[in-house]
Tab-separated table of C-alpha atoms in Angstrom:
chain	number	residue	atom	x	y	z
A	1	MET	CA	15.927	108.793	115.681
A	2	GLY	CA	18.252	108.656	118.680
A	3	ARG	CA	20.341	111.486	120.019
A	4	LYS	CA	23.518	112.032	118.015
A	5	ARG	CA	26.646	110.992	119.806
A	6	ARG	CA	29.345	113.613	120.102
A	7	ILE	CA	32.704	112.187	119.247
A	8	LYS	CA	35.446	112.759	121.765
A	9	GLU	CA	38.216	115.092	120.667
A	10	PRO	CA	40.873	112.863	119.075
A	11	GLU	CA	44.523	112.822	119.961
A	12	PRO	CA	46.514	115.666	118.365
A	13	PRO	CA	47.092	114.824	114.703
A	14	ARG	CA	50.417	114.867	112.889
A	15	SER	CA	50.003	118.551	112.072
A	16	ASP	CA	48.386	121.683	113.463
A	17	LEU	CA	46.096	122.120	110.448
A	18	PRO	CA	42.458	123.118	111.111
A	19	ALA	CA	40.161	120.115	110.818
A	20	LEU	CA	36.559	118.980	110.465
A	21	PHE	CA	35.283	115.571	111.628
A	22	PHE	CA	32.450	113.828	109.778
A	23	SER	CA	30.319	110.807	110.658
A	24	GLU	CA	29.438	107.957	108.271
A	25	ASP	CA	26.359	109.859	107.069
A	26	ALA	CA	28.508	112.936	106.299
A	27	GLY	CA	27.234	114.766	109.376
A	28	LEU	CA	29.622	117.250	110.978
A	29	CYS	CA	30.556	115.870	114.394
A	30	ASP	CA	33.204	118.342	115.491
A	31	GLU	CA	35.709	120.902	114.306
A	32	ARG	CA	39.056	122.203	115.431
A	33	GLY	CA	40.323	125.645	114.500
A	34	VAL	CA	37.982	126.142	111.516
A	35	ARG	CA	35.300	128.394	113.013
A	36	ALA	CA	38.039	130.666	114.314
A	37	ARG	CA	39.124	131.263	110.699
A	38	LEU	CA	35.532	131.685	109.495
A	39	PRO	CA	33.917	133.995	112.090
A	40	GLU	CA	31.015	134.810	109.752
A	41	ILE	CA	29.690	131.229	110.095
A	42	SER	CA	27.221	131.071	112.957
A	43	ASP	CA	26.771	127.342	113.638
A	44	SER	CA	27.944	123.846	112.711
A	45	GLY	CA	25.062	123.319	110.289
A	46	GLU	CA	26.104	126.297	108.214
A	47	LEU	CA	29.742	125.221	108.469
A	48	ARG	CA	28.886	121.793	107.027
A	49	LEU	CA	26.854	123.271	104.178
A	50	ARG	CA	29.565	125.770	103.297
A	51	PHE	CA	32.175	123.010	103.201
A	52	LEU	CA	30.054	120.734	100.986
A	53	ARG	CA	29.301	123.669	98.705
A	54	GLY	CA	33.032	124.376	98.509
A	55	LEU	CA	33.593	120.835	97.212
A	56	GLY	CA	31.376	121.549	94.209
A	57	GLY	CA	30.803	118.456	92.087
A	58	ALA	CA	32.932	116.359	94.472
A	59	SER	CA	30.414	116.630	97.354
A	60	GLU	CA	28.552	113.415	96.453
A	61	GLY	CA	31.775	111.459	96.170
A	62	PHE	CA	32.892	112.842	99.536
A	63	ALA	CA	29.651	111.620	101.121
A	64	GLY	CA	30.387	108.151	99.729
A	65	PHE	CA	33.895	108.308	101.162
A	66	CYS	CA	32.436	109.156	104.590
A	67	ALA	CA	30.129	106.137	104.363
A	68	SER	CA	32.981	103.723	103.618
A	69	HIS	CA	34.782	101.913	106.416
A	70	PRO	CA	38.526	102.468	106.873
A	71	ALA	CA	39.164	98.782	106.153
A	72	GLU	CA	37.553	99.179	102.731
A	73	GLU	CA	39.936	101.948	101.715
A	74	GLU	CA	43.341	100.886	100.498
A	75	THR	CA	44.994	104.212	101.310
A	76	GLY	CA	42.464	105.822	103.621
A	77	TYR	CA	42.801	109.347	102.213
A	78	ARG	CA	41.674	111.563	99.363
A	79	CYS	CA	42.475	115.147	98.390
A	80	TYR	CA	39.995	117.796	97.269
A	81	ALA	CA	40.066	121.335	95.900
A	82	LEU	CA	37.850	123.918	97.629
A	83	GLU	CA	36.241	127.116	96.361
A	84	GLY	CA	34.535	129.819	98.396
A	85	PHE	CA	35.435	128.343	101.778
A	86	GLY	CA	37.247	131.242	103.398
A	87	PRO	CA	41.039	131.011	103.245
A	88	PHE	CA	40.957	127.268	102.604
A	89	ARG	CA	41.655	126.048	99.079
A	90	ALA	CA	42.467	122.370	99.660
A	91	ALA	CA	41.210	119.519	101.844
A	92	PHE	CA	42.849	116.254	102.910
A	93	ALA	CA	40.232	113.666	103.945
A	94	GLU	CA	41.409	110.655	105.927
A	95	LYS	CA	39.573	107.643	107.324
A	96	THR	CA	40.079	106.793	110.977
A	97	VAL	CA	38.307	105.133	113.916
A	98	LEU	CA	37.605	106.975	117.170
A	99	LEU	CA	36.048	105.095	120.096
A	100	ASP	CA	35.110	102.251	117.707
A	101	THR	CA	33.302	104.779	115.492
A	102	PRO	CA	34.384	105.275	111.852
A	103	VAL	CA	35.138	108.948	111.279
A	104	THR	CA	36.403	111.009	108.351
A	105	ALA	CA	38.868	113.683	109.425
A	106	VAL	CA	39.221	116.556	106.954
A	107	PHE	CA	42.300	118.753	107.297
A	108	LEU	CA	42.176	122.169	105.637
A	109	ALA	CA	44.870	124.409	104.165
A	110	SER	CA	45.356	127.272	101.753
A	111	SER	CA	47.562	125.027	99.603
A	112	ALA	CA	47.897	121.287	99.074
A	113	THR	CA	51.612	121.633	99.772
A	114	SER	CA	50.754	121.951	103.470
A	115	PHE	CA	49.566	118.328	103.595
A	116	TYR	CA	53.012	116.755	103.505
A	117	PRO	CA	53.002	116.026	107.291
A	118	LEU	CA	49.875	113.911	106.726
A	119	MET	CA	51.688	111.881	104.055
A	120	SER	CA	54.731	111.170	106.192
A	121	PRO	CA	56.807	108.185	104.985
A	122	THR	CA	56.334	106.650	108.450
A	123	SER	CA	52.558	106.520	108.018
A	124	ARG	CA	50.518	103.628	106.680
A	125	SER	CA	49.443	105.792	103.774
A	126	ALA	CA	52.964	106.259	102.475
A	127	THR	CA	54.031	102.627	102.255
A	128	ARG	CA	53.449	102.572	98.506
A	129	THR	CA	55.879	104.148	96.078
A	130	VAL	CA	53.370	106.613	94.642
A	131	ASP	CA	52.385	107.866	98.094
A	132	ARG	CA	56.013	108.368	99.119
A	133	ILE	CA	56.621	110.359	95.958
A	134	LEU	CA	53.534	112.515	96.540
A	135	PHE	CA	54.746	113.211	100.091
A	136	GLU	CA	58.149	114.268	98.832
A	137	LEU	CA	56.796	116.477	96.055
A	138	ALA	CA	54.518	118.279	98.530
A	139	TYR	CA	57.425	118.557	100.994
A	140	LEU	CA	59.711	120.089	98.396
A	141	MET	CA	57.066	122.628	97.393
A	142	HIS	CA	56.167	123.676	100.948
A	143	GLY	CA	57.593	126.962	102.145
A	144	GLY	CA	60.395	127.170	99.627
A	145	SER	CA	62.199	124.976	97.167
A	146	PRO	CA	65.682	123.735	97.987
A	147	PRO	CA	68.111	123.450	95.080
A	148	PHE	CA	68.974	119.980	93.826
A	149	SER	CA	72.457	120.138	95.358
A	150	SER	CA	71.098	120.428	98.916
A	151	LEU	CA	68.396	117.749	98.894
A	152	SER	CA	68.399	115.595	101.994
A	153	PRO	CA	68.694	111.800	101.641
A	154	GLU	CA	65.076	111.181	102.581
A	155	VAL	CA	63.776	113.040	99.527
A	156	PHE	CA	66.008	111.377	96.954
A	157	ALA	CA	63.396	108.694	96.182
A	158	ALA	CA	61.197	111.241	94.415
A	159	VAL	CA	64.113	112.748	92.544
A	160	GLU	CA	65.401	109.352	91.440
A	161	ARG	CA	62.036	107.962	90.322
A	162	VAL	CA	60.564	111.082	88.689
A	163	PRO	CA	63.468	113.537	88.401
A	164	ARG	CA	62.032	115.663	85.589
A	165	LEU	CA	58.677	116.012	87.339
A	166	ALA	CA	60.235	116.749	90.738
A	167	GLU	CA	62.616	119.365	89.388
A	168	ALA	CA	59.860	121.119	87.423
A	169	LEU	CA	57.497	121.297	90.392
A	170	PHE	CA	59.882	122.719	92.945
A	171	ALA	CA	61.990	124.895	90.658
A	172	ARG	CA	59.770	127.940	91.005
A	173	ARG	CA	61.352	129.932	88.212
A	174	SER	CA	60.688	127.252	85.590
A	175	SER	CA	57.658	125.374	86.899
A	176	SER	CA	55.154	127.366	84.818
A	177	ARG	CA	55.726	128.000	81.131
A	178	CYS	CA	53.647	129.258	78.247
A	179	CYS	CA	52.697	126.336	76.055
A	180	PRO	CA	50.388	125.721	73.077
A	181	LEU	CA	48.007	123.112	74.435
A	182	ASP	CA	47.057	121.699	71.052
A	183	GLY	CA	50.636	120.710	70.296
A	184	LEU	CA	51.136	119.399	73.815
A	185	ILE	CA	48.206	116.961	73.826
A	186	ARG	CA	49.270	115.627	70.436
A	187	GLU	CA	52.777	115.034	71.742
A	188	VAL	CA	51.377	113.282	74.834
A	189	SER	CA	49.156	111.144	72.603
A	190	SER	CA	52.127	110.183	70.457
A	191	ALA	CA	54.390	109.348	73.422
A	192	VAL	CA	51.747	107.387	75.349
A	193	GLY	CA	50.767	105.551	72.162
A	194	GLN	CA	54.314	104.162	71.927
A	195	THR	CA	54.203	102.509	75.360
A	196	PRO	CA	53.482	98.754	75.552
A	197	PRO	CA	50.075	99.104	77.298
A	198	PHE	CA	48.786	101.111	74.329
A	199	ARG	CA	49.686	98.654	71.602
A	200	GLY	CA	46.565	98.068	69.550
A	201	VAL	CA	44.744	101.031	71.136
A	202	LYS	CA	43.247	103.827	69.064
A	203	LEU	CA	44.298	107.001	70.892
A	204	THR	CA	43.223	110.244	69.251
A	205	ALA	CA	43.860	113.900	70.079
A	206	GLU	CA	41.843	116.748	68.609
A	207	SER	CA	41.254	120.427	69.198
A	208	VAL	CA	37.999	122.337	68.871
A	209	PRO	CA	38.528	125.517	66.800
A	210	VAL	CA	38.963	128.626	68.940
A	211	PRO	CA	35.861	130.872	68.803
A	212	ARG	CA	36.314	134.133	66.942
A	213	GLY	CA	37.584	136.847	69.257
A	214	SER	CA	39.016	134.351	71.776
A	215	THR	CA	42.700	133.947	72.545
A	216	GLU	CA	44.677	131.033	71.168
A	217	MET	CA	44.969	127.788	73.147
A	218	ILE	CA	48.101	128.962	74.971
A	219	ALA	CA	48.302	128.902	78.758
A	220	ASP	CA	50.897	129.461	81.468
A	221	PHE	CA	51.073	126.350	83.680
A	222	PRO	CA	53.389	123.597	85.021
A	223	VAL	CA	53.785	121.596	81.817
A	224	GLU	CA	55.356	118.544	83.454
A	225	ALA	CA	52.574	118.266	86.047
A	226	LEU	CA	49.911	118.350	83.341
A	227	VAL	CA	51.678	115.721	81.235
A	228	ALA	CA	52.122	113.452	84.277
A	229	ALA	CA	48.449	113.791	85.249
A	230	LEU	CA	47.283	113.105	81.692
A	231	THR	CA	49.540	110.056	81.471
A	232	CYS	CA	48.167	108.608	84.726
A	233	LEU	CA	44.591	109.135	83.547
A	234	LEU	CA	45.202	107.686	80.085
A	235	PHE	CA	46.668	104.531	81.612
A	236	LEU	CA	43.693	104.397	83.980
A	237	LEU	CA	41.144	104.566	81.143
A	238	ARG	CA	43.154	102.049	79.124
A	239	SER	CA	42.913	99.554	81.981
A	240	GLN	CA	39.122	99.298	81.636
A	241	SER	CA	38.476	100.424	78.065
A	242	ALA	CA	35.720	98.339	76.479
A	243	ASP	CA	36.698	98.975	72.857
A	244	ALA	CA	40.379	99.975	72.970
A	245	GLU	CA	39.532	103.537	71.910
A	246	ILE	CA	40.351	106.660	73.943
A	247	GLY	CA	39.952	110.259	72.852
A	248	MET	CA	41.513	113.517	74.030
A	249	LYS	CA	39.770	116.745	73.080
A	250	LEU	CA	40.953	120.279	73.763
A	251	SER	CA	38.331	123.007	73.918
A	252	GLY	CA	38.087	126.455	75.442
A	253	GLU	CA	35.667	129.087	76.598
A	254	GLY	CA	36.906	132.517	77.614
A	255	ARG	CA	40.213	131.969	79.375
A	256	ILE	CA	39.448	128.426	80.540
A	257	ARG	CA	40.876	125.486	78.607
A	258	GLU	CA	39.480	121.983	79.031
A	259	ILE	CA	41.257	118.761	78.115
A	260	ALA	CA	38.619	116.003	78.133
A	261	LEU	CA	39.541	112.306	78.033
A	262	THR	CA	36.708	110.008	76.968
A	263	ALA	CA	36.425	106.219	76.933
A	264	SER	CA	33.761	103.511	76.948
A	265	VAL	CA	34.063	101.408	80.111
A	266	PRO	CA	32.033	98.564	81.661
A	267	GLY	CA	28.808	99.813	83.227
A	268	SER	CA	29.312	97.396	86.120
A	269	LEU	CA	32.053	99.682	87.468
A	270	PHE	CA	29.529	102.336	88.445
A	271	ARG	CA	26.668	100.390	90.000
A	272	ASP	CA	27.690	101.601	93.455
A	273	ALA	CA	28.963	105.024	92.369
A	274	ASP	CA	27.732	108.078	94.247
A	275	GLY	CA	27.494	110.309	91.193
A	276	GLY	CA	28.542	113.914	91.031
A	277	GLU	CA	31.353	115.264	88.897
A	278	GLY	CA	34.325	114.875	91.222
A	279	PHE	CA	37.386	112.688	90.811
A	280	ASP	CA	35.909	110.376	93.470
A	281	LEU	CA	33.846	108.819	90.678
A	282	LEU	CA	37.098	107.287	89.425
A	283	TYR	CA	37.498	105.295	92.641
A	284	SER	CA	34.848	102.986	91.178
A	285	PHE	CA	37.781	101.487	89.285
A	286	PRO	CA	39.397	98.437	90.977
A	287	PRO	CA	41.750	99.286	93.890
A	288	GLU	CA	44.865	98.219	92.001
A	289	PHE	CA	44.386	101.285	89.783
A	290	HIS	CA	43.903	103.836	92.568
A	291	ASP	CA	47.594	104.790	92.483
A	292	ARG	CA	46.962	106.513	89.177
A	293	ILE	CA	43.948	108.399	90.496
A	294	ARG	CA	45.809	109.653	93.579
A	295	MET	CA	48.812	110.660	91.523
A	296	ALA	CA	46.684	112.634	89.065
A	297	SER	CA	44.472	114.273	91.702
A	298	VAL	CA	47.358	115.431	93.922
A	299	LEU	CA	49.355	116.712	90.954
A	300	CYS	CA	46.326	118.704	89.814
A	301	LEU	CA	45.944	120.199	93.288
A	302	LEU	CA	49.615	121.130	93.463
A	303	ALA	CA	49.480	122.688	89.988
A	304	HIS	CA	46.046	124.334	90.481
A	305	PHE	CA	44.246	122.484	87.678
A	306	GLY	CA	40.498	122.041	87.914
A	307	THR	CA	39.196	118.475	87.632
A	308	SER	CA	35.974	116.633	86.933
A	309	ALA	CA	34.817	113.135	86.040
A	310	ARG	CA	31.338	112.307	84.841
A	311	LEU	CA	29.276	109.733	82.998
A	312	LEU	CA	27.965	111.175	79.751
A	313	ASP	CA	25.140	108.753	78.997
A	314	ALA	CA	21.829	108.237	80.798
A	315	PRO	CA	22.111	105.931	83.838
A	316	ALA	CA	20.810	102.387	83.552
A	317	GLU	CA	21.457	99.625	86.049
A	318	ASP	CA	21.848	97.002	83.333
A	319	ALA	CA	23.877	99.141	80.905
A	320	PRO	CA	26.796	96.960	79.767
A	321	ILE	CA	28.846	99.973	78.638
A	322	ARG	CA	29.039	103.548	79.993
A	323	LEU	CA	30.727	106.564	78.432
A	324	LEU	CA	33.126	108.182	80.901
A	325	THR	CA	34.825	111.540	80.504
A	326	VAL	CA	37.590	112.912	82.721
A	327	SER	CA	38.473	116.587	82.361
A	328	LEU	CA	41.312	118.850	83.417
A	329	LEU	CA	40.695	122.614	83.434
A	330	ILE	CA	43.522	125.069	82.864
A	331	GLY	CA	43.657	128.825	82.860
A	332	ALA	CA	41.244	131.316	84.461
A	333	GLY	CA	43.921	134.003	84.719
A	334	PRO	CA	44.690	136.865	82.332
A	335	PRO	CA	46.571	135.967	79.137
A	336	PRO	CA	50.247	135.303	79.917
A	337	ILE	CA	52.815	137.991	79.188
A	338	LEU	CA	55.213	136.438	76.717
A	339	ASP	CA	58.938	137.032	76.930
A	340	PHE	CA	61.762	136.220	74.572
A	341	LYS	CA	63.496	133.483	76.549
A	342	TYR	CA	63.817	130.331	74.505
A	343	SER	CA	61.738	127.451	75.772
A	344	ASP	CA	60.353	124.308	74.175
A	345	PRO	CA	57.875	122.980	76.750
A	346	ILE	CA	56.352	120.446	74.350
A	347	ALA	CA	59.716	118.671	74.200
A	348	ALA	CA	59.357	117.836	77.914
A	349	ALA	CA	56.291	115.658	77.320
A	350	LYS	CA	58.043	112.514	76.076
A	351	GLY	CA	60.409	112.334	79.026
A	352	ILE	CA	57.613	112.772	81.580
A	353	VAL	CA	55.506	110.094	79.887
A	354	GLY	CA	58.499	107.763	80.140
A	355	GLU	CA	58.971	108.500	83.850
A	356	ILE	CA	55.327	107.887	84.739
A	357	ALA	CA	55.095	104.748	82.599
A	358	ALA	CA	58.187	103.326	84.301
A	359	LEU	CA	56.808	104.255	87.725
A	360	LEU	CA	53.420	102.602	87.169
A	361	PHE	CA	54.531	99.534	85.247
A	362	GLY	CA	58.205	98.919	85.907
A	363	GLY	CA	58.354	98.383	89.658
A	364	GLU	CA	61.103	99.577	91.961
A	365	ASP	CA	63.972	98.637	89.623
A	366	ALA	CA	62.429	99.774	86.362
A	367	ASP	CA	64.782	101.013	83.697
A	368	PRO	CA	63.196	104.188	82.275
A	369	ALA	CA	65.252	103.653	79.135
A	370	SER	CA	62.992	100.707	78.312
A	371	ILE	CA	60.057	103.117	77.994
A	372	PRO	CA	59.998	105.597	75.100
A	373	GLY	CA	61.740	108.718	76.341
A	374	PRO	CA	63.600	111.747	75.073
């Protein structure tokens, strides 16, 4: 095996975020500003292992992303949540080429809101509507939230296309609300079931009984972000469903609540999958559906939801059908302190479903009124 080639320090990126640089075999080639924030790490080998461990179930999918060539990636970036990696809680991985060598640059931050410079509307990544909206949502949430009346012209696209979602995410006082999850998933199921893509589809929502001594299925979270993420994922599973049946199941253990979406999909989708339990498994779906994956994954990062995607049945190369489950995890904090302010968070679900359906299916001039709404 020949001597590893050290990659020349790239030109300064579009931000001053600390960064790691990985080769096609997921080897750590270089770093900038990371070791300074993690003085307890002694060498690059330990730094690489700590980062991969911080990815959890997404580490295998990340290795597959490193192995792909930039030309094979429609957008060239993916976002990840991190745990136990010093002050860093989010990672933005982007494909690039340095000195004719494919490289994966990973920018690190304490919050996904810091990645908005990397999703600039002038970049190749932000040429699609969904990517521009994700940039603007992250921009609005970074370092403060301007009121609606003072939004600059360049951020109006997000407000005009997904106004309910945008307002909920950057209005700090109302972004998180206590909500009974059982009622919410049933409302989402009802609203999504009324959209044209779900005609003839059996969409069910159920809740596992709460164990004795556990708290009820009520959590404090950004309701609109959860509904938008669920809607994107339901449309994704519908696109490849083998039997036109999709299930949503709410369960809980301790203070963690899991909403699991399950569908039977063609086994051929996963012949080249890298495994693991990260959202990267979903990129086995055809590229035309990756908008929905990016939208859901970034929203979950911004709203601090845990995510996983996994195949439930035993692997078989010739399996015509595989059972896929995609999960969102909510909670992990102490039970919310309830107040007496009137709020009906479940009522927000129908409007958000309408916004996301219009965004994904209606094109630039979609009339949201044509999709079931409030």
